[in-house]
Amino acid sequence: KQLILTIRLCRVDQKDEIIKEICHCLSLVYRCSPASLRYSISEIGEDLVETLLGIMVEKVENDEDWRMIEYAVQTIRVISQTSTLQTLAIENEKFSNVYLMLINDSPQQTKIEAIRTIINLTQDDDQMEGLKNNTDLLLATLISSLKSEEKKLHKWAENTFVNFFVSRLNEISTET
C-alpha cells in the first residue's frame, strides 16, 4: 500500500529511480522468515503482485530499465515460495504474458530470475495444474535454455522440467 502511495506522491522526474529502489528493497525485505512472508502476502499479496507485474509490463514493453525489472522479478521469485502467492501469480492475467516476455527477451540474469519463479510454481501440484495448460511458458523456458550458453540458466530450466515431469509421473501413477 505504501508502494502505491509513494509512487503517486513522488515527482515525475524521480519516479523511476524511486520505484527501482522500492523494488530492490522489497526483493531484500521478503527474504524474511517464512511466517513473516506468509503473513505479509496474506495481507498485501494480491496488490503487490498486481503492482509489480504492472511495473514489469510497462518497462518491458518500452525496453527500459532492466535493473528495475530484475528487482521486481526477484521480489516475485522470493515471495512465490508461499502457496498464497503461487495461486495469485498463476491466476493473474498479466503473469503469463509478462513472464513469456521475460523468458524470451530479457538480459540473462532477469531470465534466470523468471525461470526460478517458474520453478517455485512447479513445485506445488495445485499450481502445476495451472501451468500444465500454459505450455507457452514451459516451451519458452526450454527454448531459452537451449539458446543460452549460461550454465545457471540450464540448471534452472532443468529443475523446471524435472518438477513438471515428476508431477506428470505422479499423475499417471495415480490414474493406474
mmCIF file with all atom_site columns, C-alpha atoms in Angstrom:
data_model
loop_
_atom_site.group_PDB
_atom_site.id
_atom_site.type_symbol
_atom_site.label_atom_id
_atom_site.label_alt_id
_atom_site.label_comp_id
_atom_site.label_asym_id
_atom_site.label_entity_id
_atom_site.label_seq_id
_atom_site.pdbx_PDB_ins_code
_atom_site.Cartn_x
_atom_site.Cartn_y
_atom_site.Cartn_z
_atom_site.occupancy
_atom_site.B_iso_or_equiv
_atom_site.pdbx_formal_charge
_atom_site.auth_seq_id
_atom_site.auth_comp_id
_atom_site.auth_asym_id
_atom_site.auth_atom_id
_atom_site.pdbx_PDB_model_num
ATOM 1   C CA . LYS A 1 1   ? 0.000  0.000   0.000   1.00 0.00 ? 1   LYS A CA 1
ATOM 2   C CA . GLN A 1 2   ? 2.890  2.314   0.785   1.00 0.00 ? 2   GLN A CA 1
ATOM 3   C CA . LEU A 1 3   ? 4.402  1.478   -2.601  1.00 0.00 ? 3   LEU A CA 1
ATOM 4   C CA . ILE A 1 4   ? 1.352  2.804   -4.442  1.00 0.00 ? 4   ILE A CA 1
ATOM 5   C CA . LEU A 1 5   ? 1.194  5.913   -2.254  1.00 0.00 ? 5   LEU A CA 1
ATOM 6   C CA . THR A 1 6   ? 4.901  6.625   -2.701  1.00 0.00 ? 6   THR A CA 1
ATOM 7   C CA . ILE A 1 7   ? 4.701  6.195   -6.459  1.00 0.00 ? 7   ILE A CA 1
ATOM 8   C CA . ARG A 1 8   ? 1.771  8.579   -6.743  1.00 0.00 ? 8   ARG A CA 1
ATOM 9   C CA . LEU A 1 9   ? 3.313  11.244  -4.484  1.00 0.00 ? 9   LEU A CA 1
ATOM 10  C CA . CYS A 1 10  ? 6.808  11.387  -5.933  1.00 0.00 ? 10  CYS A CA 1
ATOM 11  C CA . ARG A 1 11  ? 7.887  13.900  -8.529  1.00 0.00 ? 11  ARG A CA 1
ATOM 12  C CA . VAL A 1 12  ? 7.756  12.677  -12.113 1.00 0.00 ? 12  VAL A CA 1
ATOM 13  C CA . ASP A 1 13  ? 11.496 13.113  -12.636 1.00 0.00 ? 13  ASP A CA 1
ATOM 14  C CA . GLN A 1 14  ? 12.201 10.929  -9.565  1.00 0.00 ? 14  GLN A CA 1
ATOM 15  C CA . LYS A 1 15  ? 9.552  8.304   -10.134 1.00 0.00 ? 15  LYS A CA 1
ATOM 16  C CA . ASP A 1 16  ? 11.588 5.645   -11.943 1.00 0.00 ? 16  ASP A CA 1
ATOM 17  C CA . GLU A 1 17  ? 14.516 5.848   -9.535  1.00 0.00 ? 17  GLU A CA 1
ATOM 18  C CA . ILE A 1 18  ? 12.210 5.628   -6.506  1.00 0.00 ? 18  ILE A CA 1
ATOM 19  C CA . ILE A 1 19  ? 10.311 2.666   -7.975  1.00 0.00 ? 19  ILE A CA 1
ATOM 20  C CA . LYS A 1 20  ? 13.597 0.901   -8.732  1.00 0.00 ? 20  LYS A CA 1
ATOM 21  C CA . GLU A 1 21  ? 14.824 1.411   -5.154  1.00 0.00 ? 21  GLU A CA 1
ATOM 22  C CA . ILE A 1 22  ? 11.496 0.241   -3.699  1.00 0.00 ? 22  ILE A CA 1
ATOM 23  C CA . CYS A 1 23  ? 11.599 -2.890  -5.867  1.00 0.00 ? 23  CYS A CA 1
ATOM 24  C CA . HIS A 1 24  ? 15.163 -3.519  -4.723  1.00 0.00 ? 24  HIS A CA 1
ATOM 25  C CA . CYS A 1 25  ? 14.200 -3.075  -1.066  1.00 0.00 ? 25  CYS A CA 1
ATOM 26  C CA . LEU A 1 26  ? 11.240 -5.431  -1.478  1.00 0.00 ? 26  LEU A CA 1
ATOM 27  C CA . SER A 1 27  ? 13.479 -8.086  -3.036  1.00 0.00 ? 27  SER A CA 1
ATOM 28  C CA . LEU A 1 28  ? 15.639 -7.898  0.101   1.00 0.00 ? 28  LEU A CA 1
ATOM 29  C CA . VAL A 1 29  ? 12.923 -7.473  2.741   1.00 0.00 ? 29  VAL A CA 1
ATOM 30  C CA . TYR A 1 30  ? 10.990 -10.513 1.565   1.00 0.00 ? 30  TYR A CA 1
ATOM 31  C CA . ARG A 1 31  ? 13.927 -12.774 2.368   1.00 0.00 ? 31  ARG A CA 1
ATOM 32  C CA . CYS A 1 32  ? 12.453 -12.812 5.856   1.00 0.00 ? 32  CYS A CA 1
ATOM 33  C CA . SER A 1 33  ? 11.167 -15.740 7.905   1.00 0.00 ? 33  SER A CA 1
ATOM 34  C CA . PRO A 1 34  ? 8.569  -17.980 6.246   1.00 0.00 ? 34  PRO A CA 1
ATOM 35  C CA . ALA A 1 35  ? 5.953  -16.975 8.846   1.00 0.00 ? 35  ALA A CA 1
ATOM 36  C CA . SER A 1 36  ? 6.519  -13.247 8.213   1.00 0.00 ? 36  SER A CA 1
ATOM 37  C CA . LEU A 1 37  ? 6.458  -13.833 4.477   1.00 0.00 ? 37  LEU A CA 1
ATOM 38  C CA . ARG A 1 38  ? 3.146  -15.722 4.638   1.00 0.00 ? 38  ARG A CA 1
ATOM 39  C CA . TYR A 1 39  ? 1.608  -13.022 6.842   1.00 0.00 ? 39  TYR A CA 1
ATOM 40  C CA . SER A 1 40  ? 2.684  -10.197 4.560   1.00 0.00 ? 40  SER A CA 1
ATOM 41  C CA . ILE A 1 41  ? 1.484  -11.997 1.431   1.00 0.00 ? 41  ILE A CA 1
ATOM 42  C CA . SER A 1 42  ? -1.875 -12.743 3.030   1.00 0.00 ? 42  SER A CA 1
ATOM 43  C CA . GLU A 1 43  ? -2.232 -9.018  3.796   1.00 0.00 ? 43  GLU A CA 1
ATOM 44  C CA . ILE A 1 44  ? -0.969 -7.350  0.615   1.00 0.00 ? 44  ILE A CA 1
ATOM 45  C CA . GLY A 1 45  ? -0.023 -10.142 -1.788  1.00 0.00 ? 45  GLY A CA 1
ATOM 46  C CA . GLU A 1 46  ? -2.626 -9.506  -4.450  1.00 0.00 ? 46  GLU A CA 1
ATOM 47  C CA . ASP A 1 47  ? -1.942 -5.750  -4.636  1.00 0.00 ? 47  ASP A CA 1
ATOM 48  C CA . LEU A 1 48  ? 1.801  -6.334  -4.570  1.00 0.00 ? 48  LEU A CA 1
ATOM 49  C CA . VAL A 1 49  ? 1.731  -8.863  -7.414  1.00 0.00 ? 49  VAL A CA 1
ATOM 50  C CA . GLU A 1 50  ? -0.542 -6.639  -9.484  1.00 0.00 ? 50  GLU A CA 1
ATOM 51  C CA . THR A 1 51  ? 1.727  -3.620  -8.902  1.00 0.00 ? 51  THR A CA 1
ATOM 52  C CA . LEU A 1 52  ? 4.961  -5.468  -9.659  1.00 0.00 ? 52  LEU A CA 1
ATOM 53  C CA . LEU A 1 53  ? 3.525  -7.066  -12.806 1.00 0.00 ? 53  LEU A CA 1
ATOM 54  C CA . GLY A 1 54  ? 2.233  -3.653  -13.909 1.00 0.00 ? 54  GLY A CA 1
ATOM 55  C CA . ILE A 1 55  ? 5.709  -2.165  -13.462 1.00 0.00 ? 55  ILE A CA 1
ATOM 56  C CA . MET A 1 56  ? 7.221  -5.025  -15.437 1.00 0.00 ? 56  MET A CA 1
ATOM 57  C CA . VAL A 1 57  ? 4.708  -4.717  -18.289 1.00 0.00 ? 57  VAL A CA 1
ATOM 58  C CA . GLU A 1 58  ? 5.381  -1.002  -18.653 1.00 0.00 ? 58  GLU A CA 1
ATOM 59  C CA . LYS A 1 59  ? 9.150  -1.333  -18.544 1.00 0.00 ? 59  LYS A CA 1
ATOM 60  C CA . VAL A 1 60  ? 9.445  -4.465  -20.724 1.00 0.00 ? 60  VAL A CA 1
ATOM 61  C CA . GLU A 1 61  ? 7.172  -3.055  -23.429 1.00 0.00 ? 61  GLU A CA 1
ATOM 62  C CA . ASN A 1 62  ? 9.299  0.100   -23.546 1.00 0.00 ? 62  ASN A CA 1
ATOM 63  C CA . ASP A 1 63  ? 12.558 -1.878  -23.194 1.00 0.00 ? 63  ASP A CA 1
ATOM 64  C CA . GLU A 1 64  ? 13.508 0.287   -20.223 1.00 0.00 ? 64  GLU A CA 1
ATOM 65  C CA . ASP A 1 65  ? 15.460 -0.123  -17.011 1.00 0.00 ? 65  ASP A CA 1
ATOM 66  C CA . TRP A 1 66  ? 16.174 -3.826  -16.855 1.00 0.00 ? 66  TRP A CA 1
ATOM 67  C CA . ARG A 1 67  ? 17.618 -3.397  -13.370 1.00 0.00 ? 67  ARG A CA 1
ATOM 68  C CA . MET A 1 68  ? 14.203 -2.295  -12.070 1.00 0.00 ? 68  MET A CA 1
ATOM 69  C CA . ILE A 1 69  ? 12.569 -5.220  -13.851 1.00 0.00 ? 69  ILE A CA 1
ATOM 70  C CA . GLU A 1 70  ? 15.113 -7.615  -12.355 1.00 0.00 ? 70  GLU A CA 1
ATOM 71  C CA . TYR A 1 71  ? 14.366 -6.348  -8.833  1.00 0.00 ? 71  TYR A CA 1
ATOM 72  C CA . ALA A 1 72  ? 10.626 -6.768  -9.415  1.00 0.00 ? 72  ALA A CA 1
ATOM 73  C CA . VAL A 1 73  ? 11.190 -10.305 -10.757 1.00 0.00 ? 73  VAL A CA 1
ATOM 74  C CA . GLN A 1 74  ? 13.429 -11.127 -7.773  1.00 0.00 ? 74  GLN A CA 1
ATOM 75  C CA . THR A 1 75  ? 10.680 -9.990  -5.420  1.00 0.00 ? 75  THR A CA 1
ATOM 76  C CA . ILE A 1 76  ? 8.087  -12.168 -7.117  1.00 0.00 ? 76  ILE A CA 1
ATOM 77  C CA . ARG A 1 77  ? 10.525 -15.094 -7.110  1.00 0.00 ? 77  ARG A CA 1
ATOM 78  C CA . VAL A 1 78  ? 11.175 -14.763 -3.388  1.00 0.00 ? 78  VAL A CA 1
ATOM 79  C CA . ILE A 1 79  ? 7.513  -14.423 -2.479  1.00 0.00 ? 79  ILE A CA 1
ATOM 80  C CA . SER A 1 80  ? 6.467  -17.164 -4.913  1.00 0.00 ? 80  SER A CA 1
ATOM 81  C CA . GLN A 1 81  ? 7.608  -19.629 -2.273  1.00 0.00 ? 81  GLN A CA 1
ATOM 82  C CA . THR A 1 82  ? 4.267  -19.133 -0.496  1.00 0.00 ? 82  THR A CA 1
ATOM 83  C CA . SER A 1 83  ? 1.245  -21.073 -1.701  1.00 0.00 ? 83  SER A CA 1
ATOM 84  C CA . THR A 1 84  ? -0.942 -17.947 -1.473  1.00 0.00 ? 84  THR A CA 1
ATOM 85  C CA . LEU A 1 85  ? 1.304  -16.060 -3.861  1.00 0.00 ? 85  LEU A CA 1
ATOM 86  C CA . GLN A 1 86  ? 1.596  -19.040 -6.176  1.00 0.00 ? 86  GLN A CA 1
ATOM 87  C CA . THR A 1 87  ? -2.156 -19.015 -6.631  1.00 0.00 ? 87  THR A CA 1
ATOM 88  C CA . LEU A 1 88  ? -2.216 -15.226 -7.097  1.00 0.00 ? 88  LEU A CA 1
ATOM 89  C CA . ALA A 1 89  ? 0.536  -15.384 -9.727  1.00 0.00 ? 89  ALA A CA 1
ATOM 90  C CA . ILE A 1 90  ? -0.927 -18.247 -11.735 1.00 0.00 ? 90  ILE A CA 1
ATOM 91  C CA . GLU A 1 91  ? -4.389 -16.677 -11.733 1.00 0.00 ? 91  GLU A CA 1
ATOM 92  C CA . ASN A 1 92  ? -3.176 -13.179 -12.637 1.00 0.00 ? 92  ASN A CA 1
ATOM 93  C CA . GLU A 1 93  ? -3.902 -12.473 -16.289 1.00 0.00 ? 93  GLU A CA 1
ATOM 94  C CA . LYS A 1 94  ? -0.684 -10.456 -16.719 1.00 0.00 ? 94  LYS A CA 1
ATOM 95  C CA . PHE A 1 95  ? 1.617  -13.105 -15.242 1.00 0.00 ? 95  PHE A CA 1
ATOM 96  C CA . SER A 1 96  ? 1.869  -15.429 -18.213 1.00 0.00 ? 96  SER A CA 1
ATOM 97  C CA . ASN A 1 97  ? 2.382  -12.677 -20.781 1.00 0.00 ? 97  ASN A CA 1
ATOM 98  C CA . VAL A 1 98  ? 4.955  -10.831 -18.665 1.00 0.00 ? 98  VAL A CA 1
ATOM 99  C CA . TYR A 1 99  ? 6.923  -13.982 -17.939 1.00 0.00 ? 99  TYR A CA 1
ATOM 100 C CA . LEU A 1 100 ? 6.830  -15.018 -21.585 1.00 0.00 ? 100 LEU A CA 1
ATOM 101 C CA . MET A 1 101 ? 8.350  -11.654 -22.499 1.00 0.00 ? 101 MET A CA 1
ATOM 102 C CA . LEU A 1 102 ? 10.975 -12.016 -19.758 1.00 0.00 ? 102 LEU A CA 1
ATOM 103 C CA . ILE A 1 103 ? 11.962 -15.555 -20.698 1.00 0.00 ? 103 ILE A CA 1
ATOM 104 C CA . ASN A 1 104 ? 12.031 -14.791 -24.422 1.00 0.00 ? 104 ASN A CA 1
ATOM 105 C CA . ASP A 1 105 ? 13.632 -11.374 -24.484 1.00 0.00 ? 105 ASP A CA 1
ATOM 106 C CA . SER A 1 106 ? 15.464 -10.072 -21.436 1.00 0.00 ? 106 SER A CA 1
ATOM 107 C CA . PRO A 1 107 ? 19.007 -9.944  -20.100 1.00 0.00 ? 107 PRO A CA 1
ATOM 108 C CA . GLN A 1 108 ? 20.408 -13.247 -18.832 1.00 0.00 ? 108 GLN A CA 1
ATOM 109 C CA . GLN A 1 109 ? 20.052 -12.554 -15.086 1.00 0.00 ? 109 GLN A CA 1
ATOM 110 C CA . THR A 1 110 ? 16.428 -11.486 -15.491 1.00 0.00 ? 110 THR A CA 1
ATOM 111 C CA . LYS A 1 111 ? 15.694 -14.671 -17.475 1.00 0.00 ? 111 LYS A CA 1
ATOM 112 C CA . ILE A 1 112 ? 17.245 -16.721 -14.694 1.00 0.00 ? 112 ILE A CA 1
ATOM 113 C CA . GLU A 1 113 ? 15.118 -14.982 -12.056 1.00 0.00 ? 113 GLU A CA 1
ATOM 114 C CA . ALA A 1 114 ? 11.979 -15.510 -14.165 1.00 0.00 ? 114 ALA A CA 1
ATOM 115 C CA . ILE A 1 115 ? 12.738 -19.212 -14.613 1.00 0.00 ? 115 ILE A CA 1
ATOM 116 C CA . ARG A 1 116 ? 13.467 -19.582 -10.896 1.00 0.00 ? 116 ARG A CA 1
ATOM 117 C CA . THR A 1 117 ? 9.987  -18.180 -10.260 1.00 0.00 ? 117 THR A CA 1
ATOM 118 C CA . ILE A 1 118 ? 8.546  -20.800 -12.601 1.00 0.00 ? 118 ILE A CA 1
ATOM 119 C CA . ILE A 1 119 ? 10.445 -23.452 -10.622 1.00 0.00 ? 119 ILE A CA 1
ATOM 120 C CA . ASN A 1 120 ? 8.766  -22.274 -7.424  1.00 0.00 ? 120 ASN A CA 1
ATOM 121 C CA . LEU A 1 121 ? 5.416  -22.504 -9.161  1.00 0.00 ? 121 LEU A CA 1
ATOM 122 C CA . THR A 1 122 ? 6.106  -26.010 -10.457 1.00 0.00 ? 122 THR A CA 1
ATOM 123 C CA . GLN A 1 123 ? 6.919  -27.384 -7.001  1.00 0.00 ? 123 GLN A CA 1
ATOM 124 C CA . ASP A 1 124 ? 3.271  -27.474 -5.988  1.00 0.00 ? 124 ASP A CA 1
ATOM 125 C CA . ASP A 1 125 ? 0.869  -29.904 -7.687  1.00 0.00 ? 125 ASP A CA 1
ATOM 126 C CA . ASP A 1 126 ? -2.044 -27.457 -7.484  1.00 0.00 ? 126 ASP A CA 1
ATOM 127 C CA . GLN A 1 127 ? -0.043 -24.726 -9.189  1.00 0.00 ? 127 GLN A CA 1
ATOM 128 C CA . MET A 1 128 ? 1.274  -27.218 -11.702 1.00 0.00 ? 128 MET A CA 1
ATOM 129 C CA . GLU A 1 129 ? -2.321 -27.658 -12.858 1.00 0.00 ? 129 GLU A CA 1
ATOM 130 C CA . GLY A 1 130 ? -2.363 -24.010 -13.916 1.00 0.00 ? 130 GLY A CA 1
ATOM 131 C CA . LEU A 1 131 ? 0.974  -24.303 -15.695 1.00 0.00 ? 131 LEU A CA 1
ATOM 132 C CA . LYS A 1 132 ? 0.144  -27.559 -17.497 1.00 0.00 ? 132 LYS A CA 1
ATOM 133 C CA . ASN A 1 133 ? -2.351 -25.656 -19.581 1.00 0.00 ? 133 ASN A CA 1
ATOM 134 C CA . ASN A 1 134 ? 0.215  -22.955 -20.257 1.00 0.00 ? 134 ASN A CA 1
ATOM 135 C CA . THR A 1 135 ? 2.626  -24.802 -22.477 1.00 0.00 ? 135 THR A CA 1
ATOM 136 C CA . ASP A 1 136 ? 3.914  -21.478 -23.853 1.00 0.00 ? 136 ASP A CA 1
ATOM 137 C CA . LEU A 1 137 ? 5.787  -20.762 -20.608 1.00 0.00 ? 137 LEU A CA 1
ATOM 138 C CA . LEU A 1 138 ? 7.292  -24.222 -20.479 1.00 0.00 ? 138 LEU A CA 1
ATOM 139 C CA . LEU A 1 139 ? 8.233  -24.124 -24.164 1.00 0.00 ? 139 LEU A CA 1
ATOM 140 C CA . ALA A 1 140 ? 9.786  -20.664 -23.774 1.00 0.00 ? 140 ALA A CA 1
ATOM 141 C CA . THR A 1 141 ? 11.831 -21.967 -20.837 1.00 0.00 ? 141 THR A CA 1
ATOM 142 C CA . LEU A 1 142 ? 13.086 -24.873 -22.919 1.00 0.00 ? 142 LEU A CA 1
ATOM 143 C CA . ILE A 1 143 ? 13.942 -22.751 -25.974 1.00 0.00 ? 143 ILE A CA 1
ATOM 144 C CA . SER A 1 144 ? 15.633 -20.090 -23.849 1.00 0.00 ? 144 SER A CA 1
ATOM 145 C CA . SER A 1 145 ? 17.832 -22.680 -22.151 1.00 0.00 ? 145 SER A CA 1
ATOM 146 C CA . LEU A 1 146 ? 18.744 -24.313 -25.477 1.00 0.00 ? 146 LEU A CA 1
ATOM 147 C CA . LYS A 1 147 ? 19.772 -20.974 -26.978 1.00 0.00 ? 147 LYS A CA 1
ATOM 148 C CA . SER A 1 148 ? 21.881 -19.983 -23.985 1.00 0.00 ? 148 SER A CA 1
ATOM 149 C CA . GLU A 1 149 ? 25.398 -20.977 -23.027 1.00 0.00 ? 149 GLU A CA 1
ATOM 150 C CA . GLU A 1 150 ? 24.738 -19.878 -19.421 1.00 0.00 ? 150 GLU A CA 1
ATOM 151 C CA . LYS A 1 151 ? 25.051 -22.897 -17.131 1.00 0.00 ? 151 LYS A CA 1
ATOM 152 C CA . LYS A 1 152 ? 22.838 -21.349 -14.454 1.00 0.00 ? 152 LYS A CA 1
ATOM 153 C CA . LEU A 1 153 ? 20.041 -20.959 -16.973 1.00 0.00 ? 153 LEU A CA 1
ATOM 154 C CA . HIS A 1 154 ? 20.417 -24.611 -17.993 1.00 0.00 ? 154 HIS A CA 1
ATOM 155 C CA . LYS A 1 155 ? 20.301 -25.672 -14.336 1.00 0.00 ? 155 LYS A CA 1
ATOM 156 C CA . TRP A 1 156 ? 17.122 -23.734 -13.527 1.00 0.00 ? 156 TRP A CA 1
ATOM 157 C CA . ALA A 1 157 ? 15.390 -24.794 -16.732 1.00 0.00 ? 157 ALA A CA 1
ATOM 158 C CA . GLU A 1 158 ? 16.301 -28.401 -15.969 1.00 0.00 ? 158 GLU A CA 1
ATOM 159 C CA . ASN A 1 159 ? 14.788 -28.064 -12.481 1.00 0.00 ? 159 ASN A CA 1
ATOM 160 C CA . THR A 1 160 ? 11.598 -26.698 -14.006 1.00 0.00 ? 160 THR A CA 1
ATOM 161 C CA . PHE A 1 161 ? 11.268 -29.708 -16.279 1.00 0.00 ? 161 PHE A CA 1
ATOM 162 C CA . VAL A 1 162 ? 12.133 -32.175 -13.535 1.00 0.00 ? 162 VAL A CA 1
ATOM 163 C CA . ASN A 1 163 ? 9.295  -30.697 -11.448 1.00 0.00 ? 163 ASN A CA 1
ATOM 164 C CA . PHE A 1 164 ? 6.966  -30.833 -14.423 1.00 0.00 ? 164 PHE A CA 1
ATOM 165 C CA . PHE A 1 165 ? 7.770  -34.430 -15.324 1.00 0.00 ? 165 PHE A CA 1
ATOM 166 C CA . VAL A 1 166 ? 7.651  -35.655 -11.714 1.00 0.00 ? 166 VAL A CA 1
ATOM 167 C CA . SER A 1 167 ? 4.207  -34.108 -11.437 1.00 0.00 ? 167 SER A CA 1
ATOM 168 C CA . ARG A 1 168 ? 3.136  -35.830 -14.654 1.00 0.00 ? 168 ARG A CA 1
ATOM 169 C CA . LEU A 1 169 ? 4.530  -39.180 -13.451 1.00 0.00 ? 169 LEU A CA 1
ATOM 170 C CA . ASN A 1 170 ? 2.678  -38.809 -10.152 1.00 0.00 ? 170 ASN A CA 1
ATOM 171 C CA . GLU A 1 171 ? -0.481 -38.042 -12.088 1.00 0.00 ? 171 GLU A CA 1
ATOM 172 C CA . ILE A 1 172 ? -0.038 -41.113 -14.292 1.00 0.00 ? 172 ILE A CA 1
ATOM 173 C CA . SER A 1 173 ? 0.709  -43.386 -11.336 1.00 0.00 ? 173 SER A CA 1
ATOM 174 C CA . THR A 1 174 ? -2.466 -42.290 -9.507  1.00 0.00 ? 174 THR A CA 1
ATOM 175 C CA . GLU A 1 175 ? -4.537 -42.956 -12.644 1.00 0.00 ? 175 GLU A CA 1
ATOM 176 C CA . THR A 1 176 ? -3.371 -46.578 -12.892 1.00 0.00 ? 176 THR A CA 1
#
